[in-house]
């Protein structure tokens, strides 16, 4: 939250060997309503176990001291922390203790930082008191086991160390952190939000489905319960979300409280790939019959929720008959107008229809299948007629009919997302896919990934091109938007272009940039929201770390794309797209309760394809592993 507000709601106190920071401490007598945990006051603590506190400080300025800084804090220099607490100042937690050691003697104390209320905090601290060293070692061990129990569900060994370390550990870790927080708690991004963004949260789920499907299912349920009965997603899902009783963007109260003035065109469409990935990974088709409430009223099965999401788009069509732009699409800085039309959303819609068609076919819902096929054909025809511009897909139409992203435009005449999504959605013909992806490679690609569009907006921005406020090469104004790199990797892999898919991964992967760390600047193990593009004088510098949808899109691009692990409703297709130089690699994967030991060999230096697939000694007809053929342990050999 903003600084002047946070200053005046916070105070620290000292109690029971710990500094306690209270936020909204003055609300302790007020009835509780707003906060999720039922308390108005938030408490954090910083405590000492294994020794008595000799002096403490809860006020940052007193701790640092006048004309001192973090290099020589007054509290440390003087050895006396002064026992100050804060009240309308910046809080801090500093504790000292006096330890007398005989020659050769050593002693361990533990400092604990946590967010717990009084009694729990005291109990926690007490648990470390007798033997802090042993307790800390046990906790670290438990933490490691907890993480490995998740990460071990997929482990890969390829010839590329950066790829291995990202997929096995760091990208996966980044995915879990983003899964928990979405964009809701990023100091850089937005401070503390009052809820979860719909699209962000539904996208973030995708990154952990192959590792923790049960966690994913819980969150999918939650997000479906934030879908309005008209099929649209609530743009912001409050932390206090109460399914069945929420107001919606159609109510002034929702708009006033959340600041979100209208539905967005894309929100509910993200449900399709997410639900599909979950069902395909687990085989849990029964989930489609689970009844879940809508946000405002009414309830329906998951299948019904998806049908209504399609209906929402059909009920909001623009003048050309493509889904209307509404408030915005994925790109927050692109306002085509409520009646504008976005190619990206149209492609997402086409993909959504295909996924629903697959579910309908599997359930024997022939009426729905027929209707979906008709709508798909109609949508495909419109996209082809209206959005293909010779060698690229345009970005869309403004509500007054202006074409955005056409080849003849002086600025922003080539956009990345419509090209990659034309492939992901399955709409592009083979020739269109080749042309569009070649345009991206030639025009948008850089040493750090592909820019979001080119040239940046400057003198020719239309009214809804909000990205023009950013310096060229920054964020949505021709920055290398990291989230889009994942879709690009996936699209190239779906085309069978292993070299390019892996090239895009390497250009933007944190672990592959350790020899350029002084340029990239961010931590070498997590993604940033964007990297500054060639139009910036800091080309290559990455920004806005940790909470970015990149974690999940790149994970999906690498797992489904480069590694080619593509579950569907009845099994698993193996379709790697790798550099020609990879002679072999292995994958250890848990799949529907079974163990897959996969070895891929590439004796002919190919980028993709399948010469043979062997499952437990049996040669299969193509690159598909039917689920019913899998045993508890499976030896799988794919020869490219
Ligand atoms: O899609 C958005 C996201 O919801 C928030 N960060 C920026 C992205 C692109 O505009």
XYZ file of C-alpha atoms and ligand atoms in Angstrom:
650
model
C 0.000 0.000 0.000
C 1.149 3.571 -0.417
C 3.837 4.855 1.888
C 1.982 7.580 3.766
C -0.861 5.168 4.502
C 1.396 2.348 5.608
C 3.391 4.696 7.826
C 0.347 5.733 9.798
C -1.241 2.344 10.314
C 1.896 0.660 11.628
C 3.631 0.508 14.979
C 6.041 -1.851 16.694
C 6.249 -3.063 20.270
C 8.500 -5.411 22.181
C 7.054 -8.446 23.946
C 8.349 -11.887 24.934
C 11.800 -11.734 23.285
C 10.410 -10.400 20.033
C 9.646 -7.226 18.145
C 6.040 -7.237 16.998
C 4.895 -5.121 14.090
C 1.190 -4.349 14.101
C -0.688 -3.076 11.096
C -4.068 -1.544 11.909
C -3.365 -2.080 15.617
C -5.999 0.498 16.447
C -8.725 -1.672 14.935
C -8.425 -4.376 17.589
C -11.780 -3.452 19.142
C -13.624 -3.050 15.845
C -15.975 -5.727 14.539
C -14.249 -7.907 11.982
C -15.597 -8.008 8.469
C -13.085 -7.281 5.742
C -10.112 -9.484 6.489
C -9.857 -13.078 5.445
C -8.449 -14.457 8.682
C -11.168 -12.792 10.719
C -8.896 -10.253 12.406
C -8.551 -6.594 11.703
C -5.027 -6.382 13.028
C -2.096 -7.939 11.166
C 0.906 -8.971 13.243
C 4.408 -9.874 12.186
C 7.241 -10.709 14.503
C 11.006 -10.891 14.639
C 12.153 -12.915 17.621
C 15.184 -14.476 19.257
C 15.452 -18.072 20.495
C 18.301 -19.531 22.530
C 19.239 -16.345 24.408
C 17.635 -13.370 26.116
C 17.313 -10.153 24.151
C 19.717 -7.543 25.518
C 18.427 -4.607 23.456
C 15.983 -4.120 20.611
C 14.898 -1.603 18.032
C 11.629 -1.341 16.106
C 12.273 1.982 14.361
C 14.380 2.004 11.227
C 15.705 5.518 11.568
C 16.873 4.945 15.160
C 18.541 1.699 14.124
C 20.438 3.231 11.198
C 21.172 6.521 12.996
C 21.769 9.985 11.546
C 24.436 10.054 8.791
C 24.735 6.278 8.966
C 23.361 3.737 6.525
C 23.113 -0.022 6.032
C 26.909 -0.239 5.850
C 27.394 1.041 9.407
C 24.096 1.130 11.290
C 24.377 3.111 14.517
C 22.669 0.323 16.440
C 25.403 -2.137 15.453
C 28.288 0.331 15.755
C 27.308 1.314 19.289
C 26.323 -2.195 20.364
C 23.167 -0.815 21.940
C 19.928 -0.888 19.954
C 18.361 1.709 22.247
C 15.042 -0.080 22.872
C 13.128 2.204 20.494
C 9.807 1.227 18.956
C 8.005 2.859 16.034
C 4.747 4.786 15.878
C 4.091 6.520 12.543
C 7.626 5.760 11.390
C 9.184 3.061 9.241
C 9.214 -0.109 11.265
C 12.176 -2.418 11.549
C 13.160 -5.402 13.651
C 16.586 -5.438 15.308
C 17.570 -7.581 18.277
C 20.830 -8.062 20.136
C 21.959 -10.507 22.767
C 25.083 -10.907 24.860
C 26.815 -14.267 24.625
C 29.822 -15.108 26.804
C 31.957 -17.937 25.469
C 34.675 -19.925 27.180
C 37.719 -20.657 24.964
C 36.700 -23.167 22.271
C 33.043 -22.930 23.185
C 30.383 -22.193 20.543
C 26.720 -21.401 20.849
C 23.900 -21.038 18.346
C 20.975 -18.686 18.636
C 18.142 -18.384 16.110
C 16.365 -15.312 14.803
C 12.842 -16.009 13.590
C 10.787 -13.845 11.274
C 7.127 -14.662 10.813
C 3.553 -13.532 10.404
C 1.694 -14.960 13.403
C -0.437 -13.595 16.201
C 0.738 -13.380 19.793
C 0.097 -16.871 21.164
C 1.209 -18.739 18.058
C 4.311 -16.575 17.711
C 5.262 -17.268 21.341
C 4.768 -21.017 20.905
C 6.806 -21.044 17.721
C 9.680 -19.216 19.321
C 9.550 -21.474 22.383
C 9.948 -24.503 20.131
C 13.397 -23.249 19.060
C 14.609 -22.216 22.498
C 16.185 -25.384 23.893
C 18.327 -26.314 20.890
C 18.073 -23.731 18.110
C 20.733 -25.399 15.951
C 19.052 -28.790 15.905
C 15.609 -27.313 15.346
C 16.831 -25.106 12.473
C 18.592 -28.059 10.829
C 15.417 -30.136 11.106
C 13.326 -27.348 9.616
C 15.723 -26.851 6.706
C 15.652 -30.586 6.048
C 11.843 -30.627 6.130
C 11.740 -27.649 3.789
C 14.064 -29.350 1.310
C 12.007 -32.528 1.403
C 8.846 -30.534 0.886
C 10.258 -28.851 -2.210
C 11.781 -31.990 -3.692
C 8.503 -33.844 -3.186
C 6.980 -31.348 -5.630
C 9.836 -30.836 -8.046
C 10.574 -34.541 -8.408
C 7.360 -35.110 -10.377
C 9.288 -33.948 -13.432
C 13.060 -34.080 -13.774
C 14.910 -33.728 -17.057
C 18.505 -34.372 -18.073
C 19.317 -32.706 -21.372
C 22.683 -31.588 -22.786
C 21.891 -28.014 -21.671
C 22.600 -27.076 -18.049
C 20.582 -23.857 -18.151
C 17.530 -25.709 -19.441
C 17.920 -28.433 -16.802
C 18.288 -26.066 -13.891
C 15.331 -23.919 -14.998
C 12.921 -26.793 -15.606
C 13.984 -28.958 -12.672
C 14.261 -26.223 -10.090
C 14.134 -22.506 -10.712
C 11.399 -22.020 -13.265
C 9.345 -24.522 -11.280
C 9.988 -22.596 -8.056
C 9.085 -19.345 -9.810
C 5.838 -21.022 -10.948
C 4.877 -22.017 -7.409
C 5.570 -18.539 -6.042
C 3.519 -16.935 -8.810
C 0.803 -19.555 -8.347
C 0.421 -18.581 -4.694
C 0.588 -14.817 -5.114
C -0.460 -14.218 -8.700
C 0.353 -10.503 -9.136
C -1.373 -9.657 -5.850
C 1.608 -8.765 -3.720
C 4.404 -7.299 -5.766
C 6.041 -4.215 -4.312
C 7.285 -3.247 -7.767
C 4.140 -4.138 -9.600
C 1.315 -2.811 -7.498
C 2.007 -2.880 -3.758
C -0.776 -4.922 -2.235
C -3.854 -5.496 -4.347
C -7.291 -6.142 -2.956
C -7.628 -9.393 -4.865
C -6.509 -11.648 -7.693
C -6.573 -10.704 -11.350
C -8.695 -13.247 -13.231
C -6.557 -13.842 -16.295
C -3.293 -13.762 -14.365
C -4.401 -16.289 -11.811
C -5.955 -18.686 -14.305
C -2.785 -18.505 -16.421
C -0.502 -19.030 -13.440
C -2.205 -22.325 -12.588
C -0.865 -23.838 -15.825
C 2.752 -23.739 -14.633
C 2.267 -26.217 -11.795
C -0.281 -28.661 -13.215
C 2.394 -31.216 -14.140
C 3.937 -30.917 -10.658
C 1.011 -30.547 -8.231
C -2.279 -31.233 -10.014
C -4.236 -31.372 -6.749
C -3.186 -27.831 -5.836
C -4.054 -26.741 -9.346
C -7.521 -28.290 -9.110
C -8.276 -26.380 -5.894
C -7.385 -23.078 -7.535
C -9.295 -23.918 -10.734
C -12.382 -24.508 -8.575
C -11.829 -21.154 -6.916
C -11.473 -19.339 -10.228
C -14.545 -21.039 -11.687
C -16.446 -19.804 -8.653
C -15.388 -16.309 -9.684
C -17.026 -16.646 -13.075
C -20.252 -14.676 -13.365
C -23.389 -16.583 -14.415
C -23.241 -14.806 -17.800
C -19.952 -16.668 -18.412
C -17.543 -13.731 -18.002
C -14.762 -13.671 -15.412
C -14.695 -11.123 -12.594
C -11.751 -8.909 -13.592
C -10.659 -8.803 -9.967
C -11.485 -11.580 -7.501
C -11.502 -10.120 -4.011
C -9.518 -11.780 -1.225
C -12.869 -12.001 0.563
C -14.478 -13.731 -2.425
C -17.841 -15.225 -1.474
C -19.102 -17.440 -4.333
C -22.749 -17.001 -5.176
C -22.952 -13.629 -3.439
C -20.619 -11.329 -5.314
C -21.590 -8.238 -7.221
C -20.246 -7.951 -10.775
C -18.934 -5.387 -13.265
C -22.615 -4.774 -14.078
C -23.034 -3.323 -10.561
C -21.777 0.146 -9.670
C -20.744 -1.209 -6.249
C -18.255 -3.674 -7.828
C -16.780 -0.989 -10.038
C -16.422 1.435 -7.123
C -14.833 -1.144 -4.863
C -12.414 -2.765 -7.300
C -11.709 0.051 -9.731
C -12.469 -2.314 -12.637
C -15.030 -0.603 -14.844
C -16.057 -3.474 -17.135
C -15.542 -7.082 -18.242
C -12.399 -7.884 -20.176
C -12.624 -9.806 -23.419
C -10.137 -12.527 -22.520
C -10.594 -13.369 -18.833
C -12.818 -16.455 -18.985
C -11.138 -17.727 -22.163
C -8.009 -18.566 -20.167
C -10.045 -21.246 -18.408
C -9.982 -23.484 -21.495
C -6.288 -24.320 -21.754
C -6.036 -24.436 -17.961
C -8.930 -26.852 -17.384
C -7.859 -28.918 -20.388
C -4.294 -29.229 -19.126
C -5.549 -30.313 -15.712
C -7.929 -32.966 -17.079
C -5.376 -34.214 -19.609
C -2.569 -34.426 -17.046
C -4.655 -36.310 -14.495
C -7.282 -38.125 -16.556
C -9.780 -36.713 -14.034
C -12.682 -36.366 -16.498
C -15.148 -36.524 -13.589
C -14.056 -32.997 -12.729
C -16.111 -31.775 -15.674
C -19.240 -32.939 -13.804
C -18.385 -31.261 -10.525
C -20.900 -28.569 -9.591
C -19.392 -25.198 -8.746
C -21.226 -21.965 -7.917
C -21.010 -18.915 -10.126
C -19.740 -15.708 -8.549
C -23.071 -13.903 -8.293
C -25.781 -16.572 -8.302
C -26.632 -19.981 -9.706
C -24.316 -22.958 -10.090
C -23.322 -25.401 -12.787
C -20.946 -28.224 -13.653
C -17.459 -27.362 -14.812
C -18.602 -28.329 -18.320
C -21.485 -25.858 -17.989
C -19.082 -23.137 -16.777
C -17.032 -23.637 -19.931
C -20.110 -23.552 -22.143
C -21.142 -20.267 -20.550
C -17.669 -18.826 -21.118
C -18.118 -19.510 -24.832
C -21.601 -18.029 -24.660
C -20.191 -14.884 -23.043
C -18.025 -14.270 -26.105
C -20.915 -15.059 -28.452
C -23.101 -12.591 -26.542
C -20.461 -9.885 -26.943
C -19.531 -9.828 -30.607
C -18.118 -6.813 -32.402
C -19.234 -5.381 -35.748
C -17.301 -7.986 -37.800
C -18.675 -10.838 -35.706
C -15.448 -11.467 -33.787
C -15.366 -11.246 -29.949
C -15.686 -7.606 -28.916
C -12.754 -5.810 -27.281
C -14.677 -4.845 -24.119
C -12.341 -3.201 -21.617
C -9.096 -4.820 -22.817
C -7.531 -8.095 -23.823
C -4.301 -9.649 -22.472
C -2.531 -6.398 -23.289
C -3.497 -3.940 -20.563
C -2.216 -1.094 -22.693
C -4.286 -1.769 -25.771
C -7.793 -0.348 -25.664
C -9.515 -1.198 -28.921
C -12.813 0.028 -27.485
C -15.789 -1.917 -26.185
C -16.774 -2.635 -29.771
C -13.283 -3.055 -31.110
C -12.085 -6.564 -31.962
C -8.814 -8.209 -30.980
C -7.229 -10.905 -33.148
C -5.561 -12.342 -30.053
C -8.948 -12.809 -28.362
C -10.461 -14.177 -31.565
C -7.696 -16.797 -31.674
C -8.181 -17.604 -27.994
C -11.882 -17.974 -28.699
C -11.200 -20.338 -31.600
C -8.944 -22.397 -29.335
C -11.604 -22.393 -26.596
C -14.152 -23.754 -29.076
C -11.755 -26.529 -30.043
C -11.137 -27.511 -26.429
C -14.835 -27.522 -25.626
C -15.411 -29.573 -28.782
C -12.890 -32.157 -27.571
C -14.672 -32.372 -24.212
C -18.063 -32.577 -25.920
C -16.876 -35.340 -28.254
C -15.426 -37.313 -25.362
C -18.749 -37.040 -23.486
C -20.789 -38.011 -26.506
C -22.530 -34.601 -26.500
C -23.118 -34.683 -30.250
C -25.417 -31.643 -30.403
C -22.842 -29.476 -28.704
C -20.135 -30.928 -30.968
C -22.045 -30.003 -34.076
C -22.781 -26.459 -32.879
C -19.156 -25.958 -31.847
C -17.868 -27.183 -35.203
C -20.169 -24.720 -36.987
C -19.041 -21.848 -34.770
C -15.416 -22.837 -35.299
C -15.804 -22.839 -39.071
C -17.543 -19.465 -38.955
C -14.927 -17.949 -36.628
C -12.048 -19.351 -38.689
C -13.483 -17.895 -41.880
C -13.850 -14.459 -40.312
C -10.345 -14.487 -38.851
C -8.897 -15.585 -42.183
C -10.837 -12.977 -44.153
C -10.304 -10.093 -41.790
C -7.067 -10.596 -39.897
C -4.557 -12.163 -42.305
C -2.416 -9.513 -43.985
C -0.308 -11.433 -46.517
C 2.496 -12.537 -44.211
C 1.158 -11.812 -40.693
C -1.964 -11.618 -38.583
C -2.977 -8.075 -37.669
C -3.573 -7.137 -34.022
C -7.239 -6.202 -34.433
C -9.731 -3.429 -35.136
C -10.594 -0.339 -33.135
C -14.265 0.289 -32.611
C -14.241 2.913 -35.355
C -12.926 0.288 -37.775
C -9.223 1.167 -37.908
C -6.963 -1.857 -38.553
C -4.158 -2.176 -35.986
C -0.924 -3.997 -36.758
C -1.256 -4.039 -40.542
C 1.908 -4.230 -42.645
C 1.450 -0.701 -43.993
C 1.162 0.969 -40.559
C 4.056 3.336 -39.807
C 4.364 2.046 -36.220
C 3.458 -1.212 -34.478
C 2.945 -2.969 -37.794
C 4.010 -6.410 -36.574
C 2.813 -7.876 -33.270
C 4.167 -11.000 -31.645
C 1.124 -12.504 -29.897
C -1.239 -12.879 -32.854
C 1.503 -14.761 -34.717
C 2.263 -17.246 -31.935
C -1.396 -17.659 -31.034
C -2.344 -18.328 -34.643
C -0.234 -21.475 -34.276
C -1.189 -22.379 -30.699
C -4.889 -22.058 -31.506
C -4.516 -24.370 -34.491
C -6.051 -21.781 -36.803
C -3.074 -20.916 -39.012
C -2.520 -23.043 -42.095
C 0.947 -24.572 -42.396
C 2.014 -21.862 -44.842
C 0.620 -19.080 -42.676
C 2.381 -20.523 -39.633
C 5.696 -20.629 -41.514
C 5.294 -17.067 -42.815
C 4.101 -15.549 -39.559
C 6.820 -17.217 -37.496
C 9.453 -16.209 -40.053
C 8.304 -12.587 -39.758
C 8.718 -12.803 -35.999
C 12.169 -14.305 -36.361
C 13.341 -11.724 -38.877
C 11.702 -8.600 -37.498
C 11.052 -9.074 -33.772
C 13.789 -11.372 -32.544
C 16.779 -9.972 -30.625
C 19.609 -11.426 -28.560
C 17.303 -11.278 -25.498
C 14.060 -12.582 -26.993
C 11.407 -11.181 -29.322
C 9.918 -7.709 -28.807
C 6.162 -7.469 -28.295
C 5.714 -5.351 -31.425
C 7.727 -3.178 -33.770
C 8.313 -0.297 -34.366
C 7.449 1.172 -30.933
C 4.641 3.708 -30.658
C 5.803 7.306 -30.728
C 4.201 9.628 -33.259
C 1.423 7.408 -34.638
C -0.278 5.933 -31.605
C -4.066 5.663 -31.944
C -6.112 6.813 -28.984
C -6.269 3.400 -27.310
C -2.551 2.677 -27.692
C -1.794 3.429 -24.062
C 1.675 1.879 -24.378
C 2.877 5.132 -25.923
C 3.320 6.484 -22.378
C 6.311 4.157 -21.935
C 9.748 4.928 -23.239
C 10.409 2.999 -26.478
C 11.650 -0.530 -25.802
C 9.858 -0.629 -22.449
C 7.035 -2.869 -21.246
C 4.182 -3.089 -23.783
C 5.834 -0.420 -25.964
C 8.183 -2.777 -27.828
C 9.744 -4.266 -24.736
C 10.699 -7.950 -24.793
C 7.626 -9.003 -22.849
C 8.759 -12.178 -21.137
C 5.351 -13.828 -20.881
C 5.029 -13.812 -24.641
C 8.347 -15.665 -25.012
C 6.679 -18.773 -23.568
C 3.954 -18.690 -26.218
C 6.613 -18.137 -28.872
C 8.620 -21.153 -27.694
C 5.444 -23.254 -27.743
C 4.399 -22.050 -31.197
C 7.805 -22.793 -32.732
C 7.841 -26.208 -31.093
C 4.349 -26.964 -32.417
C 5.729 -26.142 -35.873
C 8.524 -28.661 -35.214
C 11.181 -25.917 -35.198
C 13.387 -27.159 -32.373
C 16.301 -24.849 -33.124
C 14.179 -21.737 -32.963
C 12.141 -22.885 -29.964
C 15.291 -23.593 -27.992
C 16.937 -20.410 -29.278
C 14.065 -18.318 -27.895
C 14.317 -20.151 -24.580
C 18.046 -19.460 -24.328
C 17.830 -15.798 -25.286
C 15.518 -14.996 -22.375
C 16.235 -17.675 -19.750
C 17.692 -16.279 -16.511
C 20.103 -19.197 -16.084
C 21.455 -18.769 -19.614
C 22.522 -15.180 -18.959
C 25.113 -15.499 -16.257
C 27.765 -14.199 -18.625
C 25.595 -11.107 -19.186
C 24.503 -10.585 -15.580
C 25.722 -6.995 -15.507
C 23.381 -6.262 -18.416
C 20.407 -8.344 -17.300
C 20.715 -7.199 -13.673
C 17.904 -9.378 -12.265
C 18.472 -12.480 -10.184
C 19.793 -15.320 -12.378
C 17.034 -17.698 -11.292
C 13.746 -15.882 -11.824
C 11.944 -14.213 -14.702
C 11.169 -10.539 -14.976
C 8.026 -9.125 -16.542
C 10.038 -7.694 -19.440
C 13.501 -7.076 -20.794
C 14.246 -3.716 -22.343
C 14.196 -3.930 -26.132
C 16.660 -2.569 -28.708
C 14.858 0.783 -28.714
C 15.964 1.334 -25.096
C 19.413 2.579 -24.236
C 19.514 -0.253 -21.668
C 18.799 -3.030 -24.163
C 18.924 -6.357 -22.306
C 18.139 -5.081 -18.808
C 15.299 -7.050 -17.199
C 12.686 -5.535 -14.941
C 9.856 -6.345 -12.504
C 10.956 -9.681 -11.123
C 9.193 -12.695 -9.651
C 5.453 -12.197 -10.015
C 5.020 -12.520 -13.747
C 2.973 -14.859 -15.887
C 6.238 -15.695 -17.638
C 6.960 -18.419 -15.122
C 3.992 -20.437 -16.315
C 4.072 -19.641 -20.045
C 7.755 -20.506 -20.372
C 7.265 -23.649 -18.301
C 4.456 -24.743 -20.626
C 6.514 -23.745 -23.683
C 9.403 -25.898 -22.486
C 7.474 -28.894 -21.150
C 4.815 -29.199 -23.851
C 6.869 -27.563 -26.553
C 10.589 -28.343 -26.356
C 10.267 -31.575 -24.350
C 7.070 -32.348 -26.247
C 5.184 -33.886 -23.313
C 1.621 -33.314 -24.495
C -1.056 -35.095 -22.487
C -4.545 -35.307 -23.976
C -7.761 -36.883 -22.754
C -6.638 -40.471 -23.373
C -2.891 -40.518 -23.059
C 0.334 -38.707 -23.749
C 1.796 -37.614 -27.055
C 5.585 -37.335 -27.233
C 6.613 -34.674 -29.714
C 9.911 -33.027 -28.704
C 11.262 -30.089 -30.691
C 14.944 -29.743 -29.834
C 18.232 -28.444 -31.216
C 19.756 -30.743 -33.834
C 22.865 -31.055 -31.673
C 21.025 -32.832 -28.850
C 21.960 -36.468 -29.343
C 19.820 -37.705 -26.469
C 18.030 -36.657 -23.296
C 15.988 -38.272 -20.544
C 12.850 -37.328 -18.662
C 11.562 -38.775 -15.386
C 7.880 -37.993 -15.194
C 4.995 -38.946 -12.920
C 1.820 -39.344 -14.961
C -1.556 -40.385 -13.587
C 0.075 -42.229 -10.673
C 2.571 -44.053 -12.905
C 6.296 -43.539 -13.435
C 7.567 -42.746 -16.910
C 11.282 -43.199 -17.617
C 11.617 -41.593 -21.031
C 14.723 -41.631 -23.185
C 14.822 -39.668 -26.424
C 17.537 -40.460 -28.952
C 18.393 -38.319 -31.921
C 20.936 -40.240 -34.016
C 20.175 -38.312 -37.193
C 20.446 -34.809 -35.717
C 16.784 -33.896 -36.206
C 14.744 -31.044 -34.712
C 11.523 -33.032 -34.293
C 9.580 -36.023 -35.602
C 9.316 -39.685 -34.642
C 11.110 -42.653 -36.201
C 9.939 -45.065 -33.521
C 8.372 -45.177 -30.070
C 8.812 -48.183 -27.801
C 6.883 -48.694 -24.566
C 8.150 -51.435 -22.240
C 9.564 -53.276 -25.241
C 6.452 -52.900 -27.439
C 6.795 -50.818 -30.605
C 3.856 -48.405 -30.902
C 2.390 -47.254 -34.242
C 3.217 -43.561 -33.765
C 4.375 -41.106 -31.088
C 1.334 -41.626 -28.828
C 1.249 -43.417 -25.451
C -2.313 -44.576 -24.740
C -2.984 -44.279 -20.987
C -4.380 -47.808 -20.754
C -1.060 -49.295 -21.894
C 0.897 -47.726 -19.048
C 2.101 -49.864 -16.145
C 3.328 -48.762 -12.719
C 6.869 -48.312 -14.134
C 7.404 -47.594 -17.836
C 10.529 -47.648 -19.960
C 9.940 -45.492 -22.980
C 12.275 -44.928 -25.907
C 11.529 -42.353 -28.584
C 13.843 -42.141 -31.584
C 13.491 -38.853 -33.454
O -1.752 -9.406 -19.269
C -1.246 -8.375 -18.493
C -1.329 -8.818 -17.065
O -2.664 -9.066 -16.696
C -0.713 -7.826 -16.113
N 0.627 -7.495 -16.521
C 0.767 -7.042 -17.885
C 0.177 -8.049 -18.869
C 0.280 -7.504 -20.287
O -0.323 -6.257 -20.403
